[in-house]
JSON list of C-alpha atoms in Angstrom, two decimals:
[
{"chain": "A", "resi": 33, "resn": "UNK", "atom": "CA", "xyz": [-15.76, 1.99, -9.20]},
{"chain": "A", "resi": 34, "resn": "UNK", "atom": "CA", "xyz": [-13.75, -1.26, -8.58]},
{"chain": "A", "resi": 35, "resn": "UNK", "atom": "CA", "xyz": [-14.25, -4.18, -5.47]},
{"chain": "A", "resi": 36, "resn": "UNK", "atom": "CA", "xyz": [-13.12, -2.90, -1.94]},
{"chain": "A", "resi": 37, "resn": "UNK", "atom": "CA", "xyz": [-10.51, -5.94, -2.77]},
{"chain": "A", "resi": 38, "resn": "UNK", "atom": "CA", "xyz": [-9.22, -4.23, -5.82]},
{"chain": "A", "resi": 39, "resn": "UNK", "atom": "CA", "xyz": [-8.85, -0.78, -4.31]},
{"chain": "A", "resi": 40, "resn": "UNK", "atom": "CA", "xyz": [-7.03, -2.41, -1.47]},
{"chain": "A", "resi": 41, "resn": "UNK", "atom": "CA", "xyz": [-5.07, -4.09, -4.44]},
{"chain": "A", "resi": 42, "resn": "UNK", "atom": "CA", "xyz": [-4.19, -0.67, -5.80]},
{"chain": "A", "resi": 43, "resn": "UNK", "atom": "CA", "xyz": [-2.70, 0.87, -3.01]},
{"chain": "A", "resi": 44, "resn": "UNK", "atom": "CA", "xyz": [-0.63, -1.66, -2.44]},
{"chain": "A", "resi": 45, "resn": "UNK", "atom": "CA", "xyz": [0.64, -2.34, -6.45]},
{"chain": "A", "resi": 46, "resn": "UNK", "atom": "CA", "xyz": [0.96, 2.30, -5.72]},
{"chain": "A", "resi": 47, "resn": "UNK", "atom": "CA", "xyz": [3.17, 1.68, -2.67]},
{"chain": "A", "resi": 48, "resn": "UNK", "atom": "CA", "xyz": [5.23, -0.63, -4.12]},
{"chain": "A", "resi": 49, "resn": "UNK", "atom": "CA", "xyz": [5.67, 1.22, -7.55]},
{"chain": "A", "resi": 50, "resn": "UNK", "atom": "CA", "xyz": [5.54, 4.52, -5.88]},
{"chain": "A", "resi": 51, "resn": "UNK", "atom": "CA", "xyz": [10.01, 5.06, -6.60]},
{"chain": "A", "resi": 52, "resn": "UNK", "atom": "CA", "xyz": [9.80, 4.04, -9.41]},
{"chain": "A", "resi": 53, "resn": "UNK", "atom": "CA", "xyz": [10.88, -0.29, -9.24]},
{"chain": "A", "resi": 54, "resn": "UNK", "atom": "CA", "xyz": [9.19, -3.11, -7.89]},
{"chain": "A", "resi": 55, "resn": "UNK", "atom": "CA", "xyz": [11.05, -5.18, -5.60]},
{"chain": "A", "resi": 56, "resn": "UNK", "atom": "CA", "xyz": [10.81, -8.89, -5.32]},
{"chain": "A", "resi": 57, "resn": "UNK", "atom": "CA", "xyz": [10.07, -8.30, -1.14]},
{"chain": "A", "resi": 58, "resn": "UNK", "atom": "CA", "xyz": [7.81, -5.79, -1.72]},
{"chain": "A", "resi": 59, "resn": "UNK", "atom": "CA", "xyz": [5.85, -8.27, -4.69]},
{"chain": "A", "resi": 60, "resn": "UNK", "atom": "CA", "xyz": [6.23, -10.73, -1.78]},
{"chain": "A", "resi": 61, "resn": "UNK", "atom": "CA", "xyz": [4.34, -9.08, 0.92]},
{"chain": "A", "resi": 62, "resn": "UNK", "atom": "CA", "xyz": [1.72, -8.03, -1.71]},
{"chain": "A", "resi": 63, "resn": "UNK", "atom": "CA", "xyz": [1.07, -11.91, -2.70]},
{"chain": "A", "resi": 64, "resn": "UNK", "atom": "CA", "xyz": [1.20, -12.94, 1.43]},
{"chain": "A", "resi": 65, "resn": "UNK", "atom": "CA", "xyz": [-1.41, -9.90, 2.15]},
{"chain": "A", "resi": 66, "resn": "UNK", "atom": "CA", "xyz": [-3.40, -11.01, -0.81]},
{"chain": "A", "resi": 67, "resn": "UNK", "atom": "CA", "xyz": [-3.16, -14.81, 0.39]},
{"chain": "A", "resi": 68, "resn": "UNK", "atom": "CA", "xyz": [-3.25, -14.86, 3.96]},
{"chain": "A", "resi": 69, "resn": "UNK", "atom": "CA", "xyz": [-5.29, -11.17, 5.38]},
{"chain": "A", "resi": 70, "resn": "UNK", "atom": "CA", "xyz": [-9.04, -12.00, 6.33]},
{"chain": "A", "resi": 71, "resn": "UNK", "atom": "CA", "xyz": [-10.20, -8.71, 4.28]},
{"chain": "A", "resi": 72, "resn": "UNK", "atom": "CA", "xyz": [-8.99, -10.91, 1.35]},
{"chain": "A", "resi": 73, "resn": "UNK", "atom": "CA", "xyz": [-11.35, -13.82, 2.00]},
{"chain": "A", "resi": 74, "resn": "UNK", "atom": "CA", "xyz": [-13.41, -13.90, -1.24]},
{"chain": "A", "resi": 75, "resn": "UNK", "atom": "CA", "xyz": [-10.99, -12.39, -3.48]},
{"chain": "A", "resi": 76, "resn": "UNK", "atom": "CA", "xyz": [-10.64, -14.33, -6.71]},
{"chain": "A", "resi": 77, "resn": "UNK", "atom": "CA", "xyz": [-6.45, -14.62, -6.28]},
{"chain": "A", "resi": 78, "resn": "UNK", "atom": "CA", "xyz": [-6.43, -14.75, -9.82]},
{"chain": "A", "resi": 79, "resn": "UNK", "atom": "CA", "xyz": [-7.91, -11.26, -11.06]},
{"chain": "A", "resi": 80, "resn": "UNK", "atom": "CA", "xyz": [-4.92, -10.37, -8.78]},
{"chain": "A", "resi": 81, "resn": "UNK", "atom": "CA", "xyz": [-2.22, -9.89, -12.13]},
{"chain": "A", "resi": 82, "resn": "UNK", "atom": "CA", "xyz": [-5.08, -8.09, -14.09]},
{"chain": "A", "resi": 83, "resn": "UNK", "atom": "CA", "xyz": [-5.93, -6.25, -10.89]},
{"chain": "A", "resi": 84, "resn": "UNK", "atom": "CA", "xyz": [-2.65, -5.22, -10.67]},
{"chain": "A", "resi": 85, "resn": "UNK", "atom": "CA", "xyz": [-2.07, -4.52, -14.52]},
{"chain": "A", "resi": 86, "resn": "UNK", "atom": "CA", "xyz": [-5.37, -2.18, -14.37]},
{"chain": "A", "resi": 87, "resn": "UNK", "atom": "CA", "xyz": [-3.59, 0.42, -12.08]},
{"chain": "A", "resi": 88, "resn": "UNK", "atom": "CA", "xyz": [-0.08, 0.10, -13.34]},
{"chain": "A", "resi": 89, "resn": "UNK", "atom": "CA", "xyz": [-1.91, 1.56, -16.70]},
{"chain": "A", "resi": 90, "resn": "UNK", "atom": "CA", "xyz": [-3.43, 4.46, -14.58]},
{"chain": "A", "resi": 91, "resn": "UNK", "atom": "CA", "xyz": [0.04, 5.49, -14.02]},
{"chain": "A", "resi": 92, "resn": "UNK", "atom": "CA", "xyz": [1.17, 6.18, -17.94]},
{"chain": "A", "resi": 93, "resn": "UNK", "atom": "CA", "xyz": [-2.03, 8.39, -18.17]},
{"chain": "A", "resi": 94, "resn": "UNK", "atom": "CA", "xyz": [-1.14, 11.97, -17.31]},
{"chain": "A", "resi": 95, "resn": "UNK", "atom": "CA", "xyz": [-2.38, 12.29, -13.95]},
{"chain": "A", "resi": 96, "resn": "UNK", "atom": "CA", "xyz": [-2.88, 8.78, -13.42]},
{"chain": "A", "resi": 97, "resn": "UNK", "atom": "CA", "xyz": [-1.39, 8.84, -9.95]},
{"chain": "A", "resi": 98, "resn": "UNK", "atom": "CA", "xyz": [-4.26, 10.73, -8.83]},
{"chain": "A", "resi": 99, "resn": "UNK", "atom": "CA", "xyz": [-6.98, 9.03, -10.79]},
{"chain": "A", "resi": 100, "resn": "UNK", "atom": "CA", "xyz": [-5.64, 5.65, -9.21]},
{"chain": "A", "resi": 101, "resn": "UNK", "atom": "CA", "xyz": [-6.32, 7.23, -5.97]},
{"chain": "A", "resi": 102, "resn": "UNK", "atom": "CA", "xyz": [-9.32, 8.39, -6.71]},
{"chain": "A", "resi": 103, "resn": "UNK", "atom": "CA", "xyz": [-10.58, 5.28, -7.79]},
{"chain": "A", "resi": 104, "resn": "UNK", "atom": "CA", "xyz": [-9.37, 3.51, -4.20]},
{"chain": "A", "resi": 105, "resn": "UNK", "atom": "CA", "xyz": [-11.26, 6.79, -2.48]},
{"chain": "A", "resi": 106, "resn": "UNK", "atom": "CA", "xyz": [-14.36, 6.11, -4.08]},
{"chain": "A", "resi": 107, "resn": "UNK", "atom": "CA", "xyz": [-14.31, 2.21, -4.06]},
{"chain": "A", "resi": 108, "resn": "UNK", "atom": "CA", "xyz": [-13.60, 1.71, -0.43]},
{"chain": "A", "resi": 109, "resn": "UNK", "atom": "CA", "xyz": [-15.58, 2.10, 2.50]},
{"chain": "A", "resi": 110, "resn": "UNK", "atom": "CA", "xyz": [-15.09, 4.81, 4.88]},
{"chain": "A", "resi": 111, "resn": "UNK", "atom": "CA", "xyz": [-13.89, 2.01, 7.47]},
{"chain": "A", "resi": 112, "resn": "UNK", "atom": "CA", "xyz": [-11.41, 0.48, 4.93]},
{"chain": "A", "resi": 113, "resn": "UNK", "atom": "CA", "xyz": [-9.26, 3.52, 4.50]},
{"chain": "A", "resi": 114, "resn": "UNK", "atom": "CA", "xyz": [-7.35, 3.00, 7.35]},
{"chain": "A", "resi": 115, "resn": "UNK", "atom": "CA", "xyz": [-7.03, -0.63, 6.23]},
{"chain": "A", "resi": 116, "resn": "UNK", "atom": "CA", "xyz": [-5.27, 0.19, 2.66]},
{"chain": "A", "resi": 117, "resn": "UNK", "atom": "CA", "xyz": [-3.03, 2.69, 4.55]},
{"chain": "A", "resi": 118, "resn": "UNK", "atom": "CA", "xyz": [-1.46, -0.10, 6.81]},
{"chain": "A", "resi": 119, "resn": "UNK", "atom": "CA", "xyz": [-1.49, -2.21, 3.84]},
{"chain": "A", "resi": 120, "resn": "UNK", "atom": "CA", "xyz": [0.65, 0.31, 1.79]},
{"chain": "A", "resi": 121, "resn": "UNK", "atom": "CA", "xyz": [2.66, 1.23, 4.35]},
{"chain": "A", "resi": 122, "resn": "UNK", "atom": "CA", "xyz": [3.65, -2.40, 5.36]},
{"chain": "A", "resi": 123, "resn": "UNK", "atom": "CA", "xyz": [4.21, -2.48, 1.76]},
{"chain": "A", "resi": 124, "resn": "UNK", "atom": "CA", "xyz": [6.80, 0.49, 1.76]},
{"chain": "A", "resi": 125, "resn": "UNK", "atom": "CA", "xyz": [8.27, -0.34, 5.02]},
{"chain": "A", "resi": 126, "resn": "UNK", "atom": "CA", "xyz": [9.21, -4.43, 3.98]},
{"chain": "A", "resi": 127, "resn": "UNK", "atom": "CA", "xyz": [12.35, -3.36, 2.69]},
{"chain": "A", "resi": 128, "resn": "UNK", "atom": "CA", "xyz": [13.96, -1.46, 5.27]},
{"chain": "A", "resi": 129, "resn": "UNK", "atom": "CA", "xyz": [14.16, 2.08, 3.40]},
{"chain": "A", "resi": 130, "resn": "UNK", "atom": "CA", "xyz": [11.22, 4.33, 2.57]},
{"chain": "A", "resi": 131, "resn": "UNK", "atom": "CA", "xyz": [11.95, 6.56, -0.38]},
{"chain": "A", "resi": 132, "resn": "UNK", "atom": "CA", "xyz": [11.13, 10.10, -0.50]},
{"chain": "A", "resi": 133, "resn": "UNK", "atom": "CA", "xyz": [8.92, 8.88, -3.24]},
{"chain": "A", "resi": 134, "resn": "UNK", "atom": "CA", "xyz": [7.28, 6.34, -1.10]},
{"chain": "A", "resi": 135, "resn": "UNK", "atom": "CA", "xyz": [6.68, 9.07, 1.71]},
{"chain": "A", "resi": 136, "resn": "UNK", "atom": "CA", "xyz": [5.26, 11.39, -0.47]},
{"chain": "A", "resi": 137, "resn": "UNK", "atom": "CA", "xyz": [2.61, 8.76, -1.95]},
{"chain": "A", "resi": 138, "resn": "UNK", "atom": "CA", "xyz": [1.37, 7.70, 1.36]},
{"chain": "A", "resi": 139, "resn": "UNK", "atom": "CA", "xyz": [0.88, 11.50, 2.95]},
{"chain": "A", "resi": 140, "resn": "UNK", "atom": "CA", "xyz": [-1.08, 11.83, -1.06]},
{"chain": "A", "resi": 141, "resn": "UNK", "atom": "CA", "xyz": [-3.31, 8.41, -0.13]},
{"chain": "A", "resi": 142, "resn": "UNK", "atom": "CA", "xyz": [-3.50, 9.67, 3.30]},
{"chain": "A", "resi": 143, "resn": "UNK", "atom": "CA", "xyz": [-5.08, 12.62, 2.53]},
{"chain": "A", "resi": 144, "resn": "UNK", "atom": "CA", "xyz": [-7.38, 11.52, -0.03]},
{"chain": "A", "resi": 145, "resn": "UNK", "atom": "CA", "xyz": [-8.59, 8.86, 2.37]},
{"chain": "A", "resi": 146, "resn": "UNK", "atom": "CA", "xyz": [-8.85, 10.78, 5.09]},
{"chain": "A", "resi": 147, "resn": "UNK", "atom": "CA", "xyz": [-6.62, 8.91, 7.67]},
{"chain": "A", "resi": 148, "resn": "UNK", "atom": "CA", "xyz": [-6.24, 10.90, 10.31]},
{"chain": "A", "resi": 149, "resn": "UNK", "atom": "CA", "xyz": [-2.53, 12.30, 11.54]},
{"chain": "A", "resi": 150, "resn": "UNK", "atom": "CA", "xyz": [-2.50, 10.05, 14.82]},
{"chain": "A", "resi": 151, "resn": "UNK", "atom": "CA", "xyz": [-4.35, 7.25, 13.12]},
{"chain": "A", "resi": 152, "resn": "UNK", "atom": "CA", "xyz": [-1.29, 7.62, 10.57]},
{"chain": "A", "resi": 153, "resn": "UNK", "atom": "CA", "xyz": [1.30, 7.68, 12.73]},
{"chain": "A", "resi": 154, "resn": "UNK", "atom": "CA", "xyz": [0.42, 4.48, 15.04]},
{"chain": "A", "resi": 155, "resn": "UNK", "atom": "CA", "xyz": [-0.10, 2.74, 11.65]},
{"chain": "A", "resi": 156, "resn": "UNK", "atom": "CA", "xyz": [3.14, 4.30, 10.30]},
{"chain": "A", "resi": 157, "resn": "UNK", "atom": "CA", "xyz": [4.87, 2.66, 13.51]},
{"chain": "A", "resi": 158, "resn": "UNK", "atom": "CA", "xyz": [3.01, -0.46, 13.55]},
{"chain": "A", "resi": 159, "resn": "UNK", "atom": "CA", "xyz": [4.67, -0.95, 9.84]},
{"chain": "A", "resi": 160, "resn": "UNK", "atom": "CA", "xyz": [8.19, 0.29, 11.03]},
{"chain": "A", "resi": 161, "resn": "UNK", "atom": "CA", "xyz": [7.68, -2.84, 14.14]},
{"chain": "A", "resi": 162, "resn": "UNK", "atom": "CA", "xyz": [6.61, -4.87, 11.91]},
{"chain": "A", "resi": 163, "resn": "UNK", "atom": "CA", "xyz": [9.53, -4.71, 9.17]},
{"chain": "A", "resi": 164, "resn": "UNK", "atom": "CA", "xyz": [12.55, -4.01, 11.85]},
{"chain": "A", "resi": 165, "resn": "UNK", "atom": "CA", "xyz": [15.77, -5.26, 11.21]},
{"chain": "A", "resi": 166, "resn": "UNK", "atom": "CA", "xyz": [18.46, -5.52, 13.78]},
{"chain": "A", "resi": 167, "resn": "UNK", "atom": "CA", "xyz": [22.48, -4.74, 13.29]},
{"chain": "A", "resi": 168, "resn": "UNK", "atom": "CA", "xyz": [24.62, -5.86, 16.38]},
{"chain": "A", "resi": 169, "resn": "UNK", "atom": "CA", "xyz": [26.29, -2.55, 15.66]},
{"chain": "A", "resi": 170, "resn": "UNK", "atom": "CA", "xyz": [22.94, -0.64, 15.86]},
{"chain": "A", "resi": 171, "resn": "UNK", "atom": "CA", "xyz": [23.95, 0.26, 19.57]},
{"chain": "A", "resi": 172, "resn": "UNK", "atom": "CA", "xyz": [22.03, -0.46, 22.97]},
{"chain": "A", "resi": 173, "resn": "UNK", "atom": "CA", "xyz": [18.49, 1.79, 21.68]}
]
C-alpha cells in the first residue's frame, strides 16, 4: 500500500496519461491540486516526481493499468474515493476534450472505487463547470 496522498497522486498522473500524452495543462492542474487542495496538506511536494515516476512504471508492466488501480483502491479510504474521482476527472476535463481513452479510464477507476453512478455524474459535471470554455459562436445555450 502507498499514502492516501500518493494514491490520490496516481489517479491523477492515470488521468492525465490515460490517451496516451501528457499535456502541459493537464501537468498544470496536477502541480495546483498538489499545491493548493487541503487533502494535500502534509504531502512532502517533493516525493511528488518519484510519486509520479512509481505509477508511470506500473503502466509498462502487463496489466499495470489495473495494478495501478488497485493500488489507489486499497490505499485510500472508503471516503476518499470520491475525492480521487473529482481529482481525475478535473484532470481529464482541463483541456476541453475528453478522449475515449480518458472516458474509459475513469468508468475503470470508477468502478474499482466504487463511486456511485449519480455520485459520478454530479462530479463528472462539476469538472465539465469547472473547465468550460466559451466561443461567441457557441450560440445562446
Amino acid at each position: 500500500m502507498i499514502s492516501y496522498n500518493a494514491a490520490l497522486v496516481y489517479s491523477v498522473v492515470l488521468a492525465a496519461a490515460a490517451d496516451g500524452r501528457v499535456e502541459e495543462d493537464e501537468l498544470k492542474t496536477i502541480k495546483s491540486m498538489t499545491l493548493g487542495l487541503p487533502i494535500f496538506v502534509g504531502f512532502d511536494d517533493a516525493k511528488f516526481f518519484e510519486t509520479a515516476a512509481a505509477c508511470t512504471d506500473l503502466l509498462t508492466e502487463e496489466d499495470g493499468l489495473d495494478a495501478a488501480i488497485e493500488i489507489i483502491r486499497q490505499s485510500l479510504p472508503t471516503k476518499l474515493c470520491p475525492t480521487a474521482y473529482a481529482l481525475a476527472c478535473d484532470v481529464v476535463a482541463v483541456n476541453g476534450i475528453a478522449t475515449q481513452e480518458e472516458l474509459r479510464f475513469l468508468e475503470m477507476l470508477r468502478h474499482e472505487l466504487a463511486v456511485d453512478r449519480l455520485t459520478a455524474a454530479a462530479i463528472e459535471r462539476g469538472s465539465a463547470a469547472r473547465y468550460a470554455r466559451y466561443r461567441d459562436d457557441d450560440g445562446p445555450e
